[in-house]
PDB file of C-alpha atoms in Angstrom:
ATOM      1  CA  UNK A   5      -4.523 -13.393  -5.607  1.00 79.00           C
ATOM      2  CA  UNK A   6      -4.851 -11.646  -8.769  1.00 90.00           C
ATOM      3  CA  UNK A   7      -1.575  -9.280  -8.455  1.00 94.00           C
ATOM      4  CA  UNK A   8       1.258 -12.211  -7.900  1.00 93.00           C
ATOM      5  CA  UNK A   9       3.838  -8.759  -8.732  1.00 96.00           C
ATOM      6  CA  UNK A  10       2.929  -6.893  -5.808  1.00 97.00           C
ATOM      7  CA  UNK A  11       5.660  -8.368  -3.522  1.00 97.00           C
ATOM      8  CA  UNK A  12       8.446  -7.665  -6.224  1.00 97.00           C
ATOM      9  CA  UNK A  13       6.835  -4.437  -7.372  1.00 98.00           C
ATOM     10  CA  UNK A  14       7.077  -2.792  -3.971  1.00 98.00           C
ATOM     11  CA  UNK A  15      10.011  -4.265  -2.608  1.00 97.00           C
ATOM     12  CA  UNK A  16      11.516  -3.075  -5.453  1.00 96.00           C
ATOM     13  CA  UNK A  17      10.984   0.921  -4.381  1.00 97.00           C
ATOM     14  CA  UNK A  18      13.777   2.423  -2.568  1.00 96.00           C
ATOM     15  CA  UNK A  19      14.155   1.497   1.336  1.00 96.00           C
ATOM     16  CA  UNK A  20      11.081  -0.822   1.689  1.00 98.00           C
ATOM     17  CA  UNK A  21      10.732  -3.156   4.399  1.00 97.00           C
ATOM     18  CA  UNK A  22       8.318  -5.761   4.793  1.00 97.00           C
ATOM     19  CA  UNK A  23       7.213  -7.702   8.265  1.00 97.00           C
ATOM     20  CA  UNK A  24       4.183  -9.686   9.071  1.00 96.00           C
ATOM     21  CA  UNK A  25       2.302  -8.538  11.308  1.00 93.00           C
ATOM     22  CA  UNK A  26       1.013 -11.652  13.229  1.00 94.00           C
ATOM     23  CA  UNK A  27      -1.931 -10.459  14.857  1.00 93.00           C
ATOM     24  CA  UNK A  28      -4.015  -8.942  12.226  1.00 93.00           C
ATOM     25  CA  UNK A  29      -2.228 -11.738   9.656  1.00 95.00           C
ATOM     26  CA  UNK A  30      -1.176  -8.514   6.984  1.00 96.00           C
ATOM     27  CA  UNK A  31       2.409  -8.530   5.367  1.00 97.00           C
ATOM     28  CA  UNK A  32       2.945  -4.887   5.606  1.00 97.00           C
ATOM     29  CA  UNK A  33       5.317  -2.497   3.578  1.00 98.00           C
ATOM     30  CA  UNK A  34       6.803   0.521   5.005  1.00 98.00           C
ATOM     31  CA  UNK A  35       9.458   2.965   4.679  1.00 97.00           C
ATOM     32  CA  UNK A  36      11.049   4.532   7.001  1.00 95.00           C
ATOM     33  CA  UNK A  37       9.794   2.633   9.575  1.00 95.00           C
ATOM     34  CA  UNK A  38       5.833   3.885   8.476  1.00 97.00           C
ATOM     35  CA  UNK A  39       3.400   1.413   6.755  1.00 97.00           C
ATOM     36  CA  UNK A  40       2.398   2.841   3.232  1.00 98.00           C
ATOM     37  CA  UNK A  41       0.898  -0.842   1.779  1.00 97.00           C
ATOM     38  CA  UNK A  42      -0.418  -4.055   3.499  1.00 97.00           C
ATOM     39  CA  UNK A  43      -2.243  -7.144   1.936  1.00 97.00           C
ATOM     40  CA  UNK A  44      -4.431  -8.346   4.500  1.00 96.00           C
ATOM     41  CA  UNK A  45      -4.482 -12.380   4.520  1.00 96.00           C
ATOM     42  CA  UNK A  46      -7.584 -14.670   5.828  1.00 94.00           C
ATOM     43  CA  UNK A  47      -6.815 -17.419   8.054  1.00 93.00           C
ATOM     44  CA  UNK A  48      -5.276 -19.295   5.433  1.00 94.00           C
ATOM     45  CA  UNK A  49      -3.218 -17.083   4.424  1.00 93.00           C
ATOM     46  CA  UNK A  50      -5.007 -16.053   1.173  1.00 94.00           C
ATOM     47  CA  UNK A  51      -5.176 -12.233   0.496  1.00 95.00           C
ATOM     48  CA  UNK A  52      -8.414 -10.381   0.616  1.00 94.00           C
ATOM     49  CA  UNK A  53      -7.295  -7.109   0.529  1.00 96.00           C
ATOM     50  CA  UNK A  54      -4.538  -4.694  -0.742  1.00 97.00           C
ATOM     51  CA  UNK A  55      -4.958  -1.634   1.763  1.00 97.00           C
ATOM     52  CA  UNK A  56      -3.047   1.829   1.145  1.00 97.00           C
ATOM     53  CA  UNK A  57      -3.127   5.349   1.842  1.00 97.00           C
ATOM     54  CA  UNK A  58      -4.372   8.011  -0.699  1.00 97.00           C
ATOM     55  CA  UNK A  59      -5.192  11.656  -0.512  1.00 96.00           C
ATOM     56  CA  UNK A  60      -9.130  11.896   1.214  1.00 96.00           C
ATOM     57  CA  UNK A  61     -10.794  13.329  -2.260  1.00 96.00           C
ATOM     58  CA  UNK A  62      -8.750  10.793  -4.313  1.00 97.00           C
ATOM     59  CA  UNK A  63      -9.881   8.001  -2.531  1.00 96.00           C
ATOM     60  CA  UNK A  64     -13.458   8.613  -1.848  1.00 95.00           C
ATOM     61  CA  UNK A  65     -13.694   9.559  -5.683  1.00 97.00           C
ATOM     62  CA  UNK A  66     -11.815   5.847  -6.511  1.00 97.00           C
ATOM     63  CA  UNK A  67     -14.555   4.008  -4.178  1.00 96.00           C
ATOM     64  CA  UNK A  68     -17.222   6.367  -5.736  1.00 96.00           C
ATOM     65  CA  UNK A  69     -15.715   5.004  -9.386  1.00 97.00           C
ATOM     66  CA  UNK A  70     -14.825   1.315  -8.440  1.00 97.00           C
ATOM     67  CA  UNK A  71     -16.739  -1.088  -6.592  1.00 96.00           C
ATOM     68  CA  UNK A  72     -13.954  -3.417  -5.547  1.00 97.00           C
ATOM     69  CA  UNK A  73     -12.230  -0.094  -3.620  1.00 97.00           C
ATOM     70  CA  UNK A  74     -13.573   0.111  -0.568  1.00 96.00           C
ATOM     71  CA  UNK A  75     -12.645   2.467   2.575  1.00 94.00           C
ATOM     72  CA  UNK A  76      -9.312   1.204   4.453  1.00 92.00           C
ATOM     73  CA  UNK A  77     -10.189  -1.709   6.147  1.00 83.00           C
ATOM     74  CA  UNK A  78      -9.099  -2.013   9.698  1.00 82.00           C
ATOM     75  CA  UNK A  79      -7.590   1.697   8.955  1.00 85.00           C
ATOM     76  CA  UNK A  80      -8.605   5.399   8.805  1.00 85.00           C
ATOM     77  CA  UNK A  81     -11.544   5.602   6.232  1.00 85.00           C
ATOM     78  CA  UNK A  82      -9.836   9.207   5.081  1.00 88.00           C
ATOM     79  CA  UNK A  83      -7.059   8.231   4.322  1.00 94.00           C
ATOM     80  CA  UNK A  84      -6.542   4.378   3.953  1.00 96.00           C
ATOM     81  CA  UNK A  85      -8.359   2.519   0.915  1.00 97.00           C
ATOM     82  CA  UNK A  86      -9.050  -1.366   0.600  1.00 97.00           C
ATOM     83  CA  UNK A  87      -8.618  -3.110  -2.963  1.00 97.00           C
ATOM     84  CA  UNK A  88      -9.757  -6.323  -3.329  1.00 96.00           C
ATOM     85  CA  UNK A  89      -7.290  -8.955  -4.149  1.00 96.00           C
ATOM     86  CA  UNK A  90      -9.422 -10.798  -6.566  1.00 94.00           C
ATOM     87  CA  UNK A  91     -11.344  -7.979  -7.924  1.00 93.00           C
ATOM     88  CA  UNK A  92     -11.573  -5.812 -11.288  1.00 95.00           C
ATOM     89  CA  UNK A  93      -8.906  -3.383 -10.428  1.00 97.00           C
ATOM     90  CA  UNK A  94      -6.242  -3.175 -13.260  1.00 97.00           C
ATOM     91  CA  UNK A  95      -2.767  -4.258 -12.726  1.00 97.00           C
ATOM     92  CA  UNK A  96      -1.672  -0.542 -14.142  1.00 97.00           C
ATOM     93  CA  UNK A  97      -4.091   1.368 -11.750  1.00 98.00           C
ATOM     94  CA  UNK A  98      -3.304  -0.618  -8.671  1.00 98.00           C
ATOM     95  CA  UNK A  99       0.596   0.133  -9.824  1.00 98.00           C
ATOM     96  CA  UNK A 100      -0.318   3.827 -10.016  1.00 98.00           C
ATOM     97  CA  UNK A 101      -2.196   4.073  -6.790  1.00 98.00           C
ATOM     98  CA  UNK A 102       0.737   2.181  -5.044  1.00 98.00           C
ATOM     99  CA  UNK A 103       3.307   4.412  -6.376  1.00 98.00           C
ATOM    100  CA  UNK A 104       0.900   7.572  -4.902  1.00 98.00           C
ATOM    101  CA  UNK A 105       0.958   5.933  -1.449  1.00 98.00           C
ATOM    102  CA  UNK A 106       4.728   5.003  -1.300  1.00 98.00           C
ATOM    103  CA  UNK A 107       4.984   8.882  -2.780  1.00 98.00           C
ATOM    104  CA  UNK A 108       2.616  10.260   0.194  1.00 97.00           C
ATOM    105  CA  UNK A 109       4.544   8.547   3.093  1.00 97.00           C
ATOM    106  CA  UNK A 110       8.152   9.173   1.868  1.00 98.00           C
ATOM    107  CA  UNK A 111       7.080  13.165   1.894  1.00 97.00           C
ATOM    108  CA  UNK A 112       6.364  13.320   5.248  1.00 96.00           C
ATOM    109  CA  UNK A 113       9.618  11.664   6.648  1.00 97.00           C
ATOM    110  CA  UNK A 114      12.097  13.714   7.372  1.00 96.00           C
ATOM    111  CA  UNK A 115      14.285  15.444   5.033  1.00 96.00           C
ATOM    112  CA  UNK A 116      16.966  13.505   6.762  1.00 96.00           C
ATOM    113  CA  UNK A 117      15.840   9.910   6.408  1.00 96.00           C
ATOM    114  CA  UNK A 118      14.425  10.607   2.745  1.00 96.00           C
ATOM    115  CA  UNK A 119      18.014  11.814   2.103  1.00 95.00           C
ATOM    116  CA  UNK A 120      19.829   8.278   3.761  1.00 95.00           C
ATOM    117  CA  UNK A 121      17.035   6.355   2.204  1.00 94.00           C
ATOM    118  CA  UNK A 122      17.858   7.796  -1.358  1.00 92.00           C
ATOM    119  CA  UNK A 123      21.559   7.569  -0.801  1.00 90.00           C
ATOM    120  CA  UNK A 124      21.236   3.840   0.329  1.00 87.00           C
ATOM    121  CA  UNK A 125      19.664   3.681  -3.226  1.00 80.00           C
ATOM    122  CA  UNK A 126      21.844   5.171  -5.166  1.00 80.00           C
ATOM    123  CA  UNK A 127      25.232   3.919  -3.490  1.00 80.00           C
ATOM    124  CA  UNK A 128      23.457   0.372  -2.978  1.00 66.00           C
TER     125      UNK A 128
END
């Protein structure tokens, strides 16, 4: 895979988790208990894609503007988005478009759990 950082770089966000989910073979990162990022491994466990959740008119402008962003796969075409692992995407924009997705699904947990999730940070 082209991004080797993306483990480090998300698990380094406050209160992300990270399982495998067995069936569909993705390593999926959530917070709060709700998936925000998953790379999506082949059957030998090579990623093929980087999937994550944008804002509708952001995301069908990126796969408008970039061939190797796609519409989510295995996911809600709205609002999920596919990046390939090995594709053309820059390190900084795949960063970016992580941080938006992380951003999107921490604003719509509850005030409460953003609050214990940002006090685990800061007191962790």
């Amino acid at each position: 895979m082209k991004y080797p950082w993306i483990d480090e770089f998300l698990l380094s966000k406050a209160g992300v988790t990270k399982d495998l989910q067995a069936e569909w073979n993705w390593i999926r990162y959530m917070i709060g208990g709700k998936m925000f990022a998953a790379v999506c491994l082949d059957e030998t466990d090579t990623p093929y894609y980087i999937t994550l959740k944008l804002d509708p008119l952001e995301g069908d402008m990126l796969r408008q503007e970039y061939e190797d962003i796609i519409p989510g796969y295995y996911m809600n075409k709205s609002h999920w988005n596919s990046v390939k692992a090995n594709g053309s995407i820059k390190d900084e924009l795949l960063k970016e478009l992580l941080d938006k997705s992380y951003n999107l699904v921490f604003e719509k947990l509850t005030k409460k759990l953003q609050k214990q999730i940002l006090n685990e940070e800061k007191n962790g």
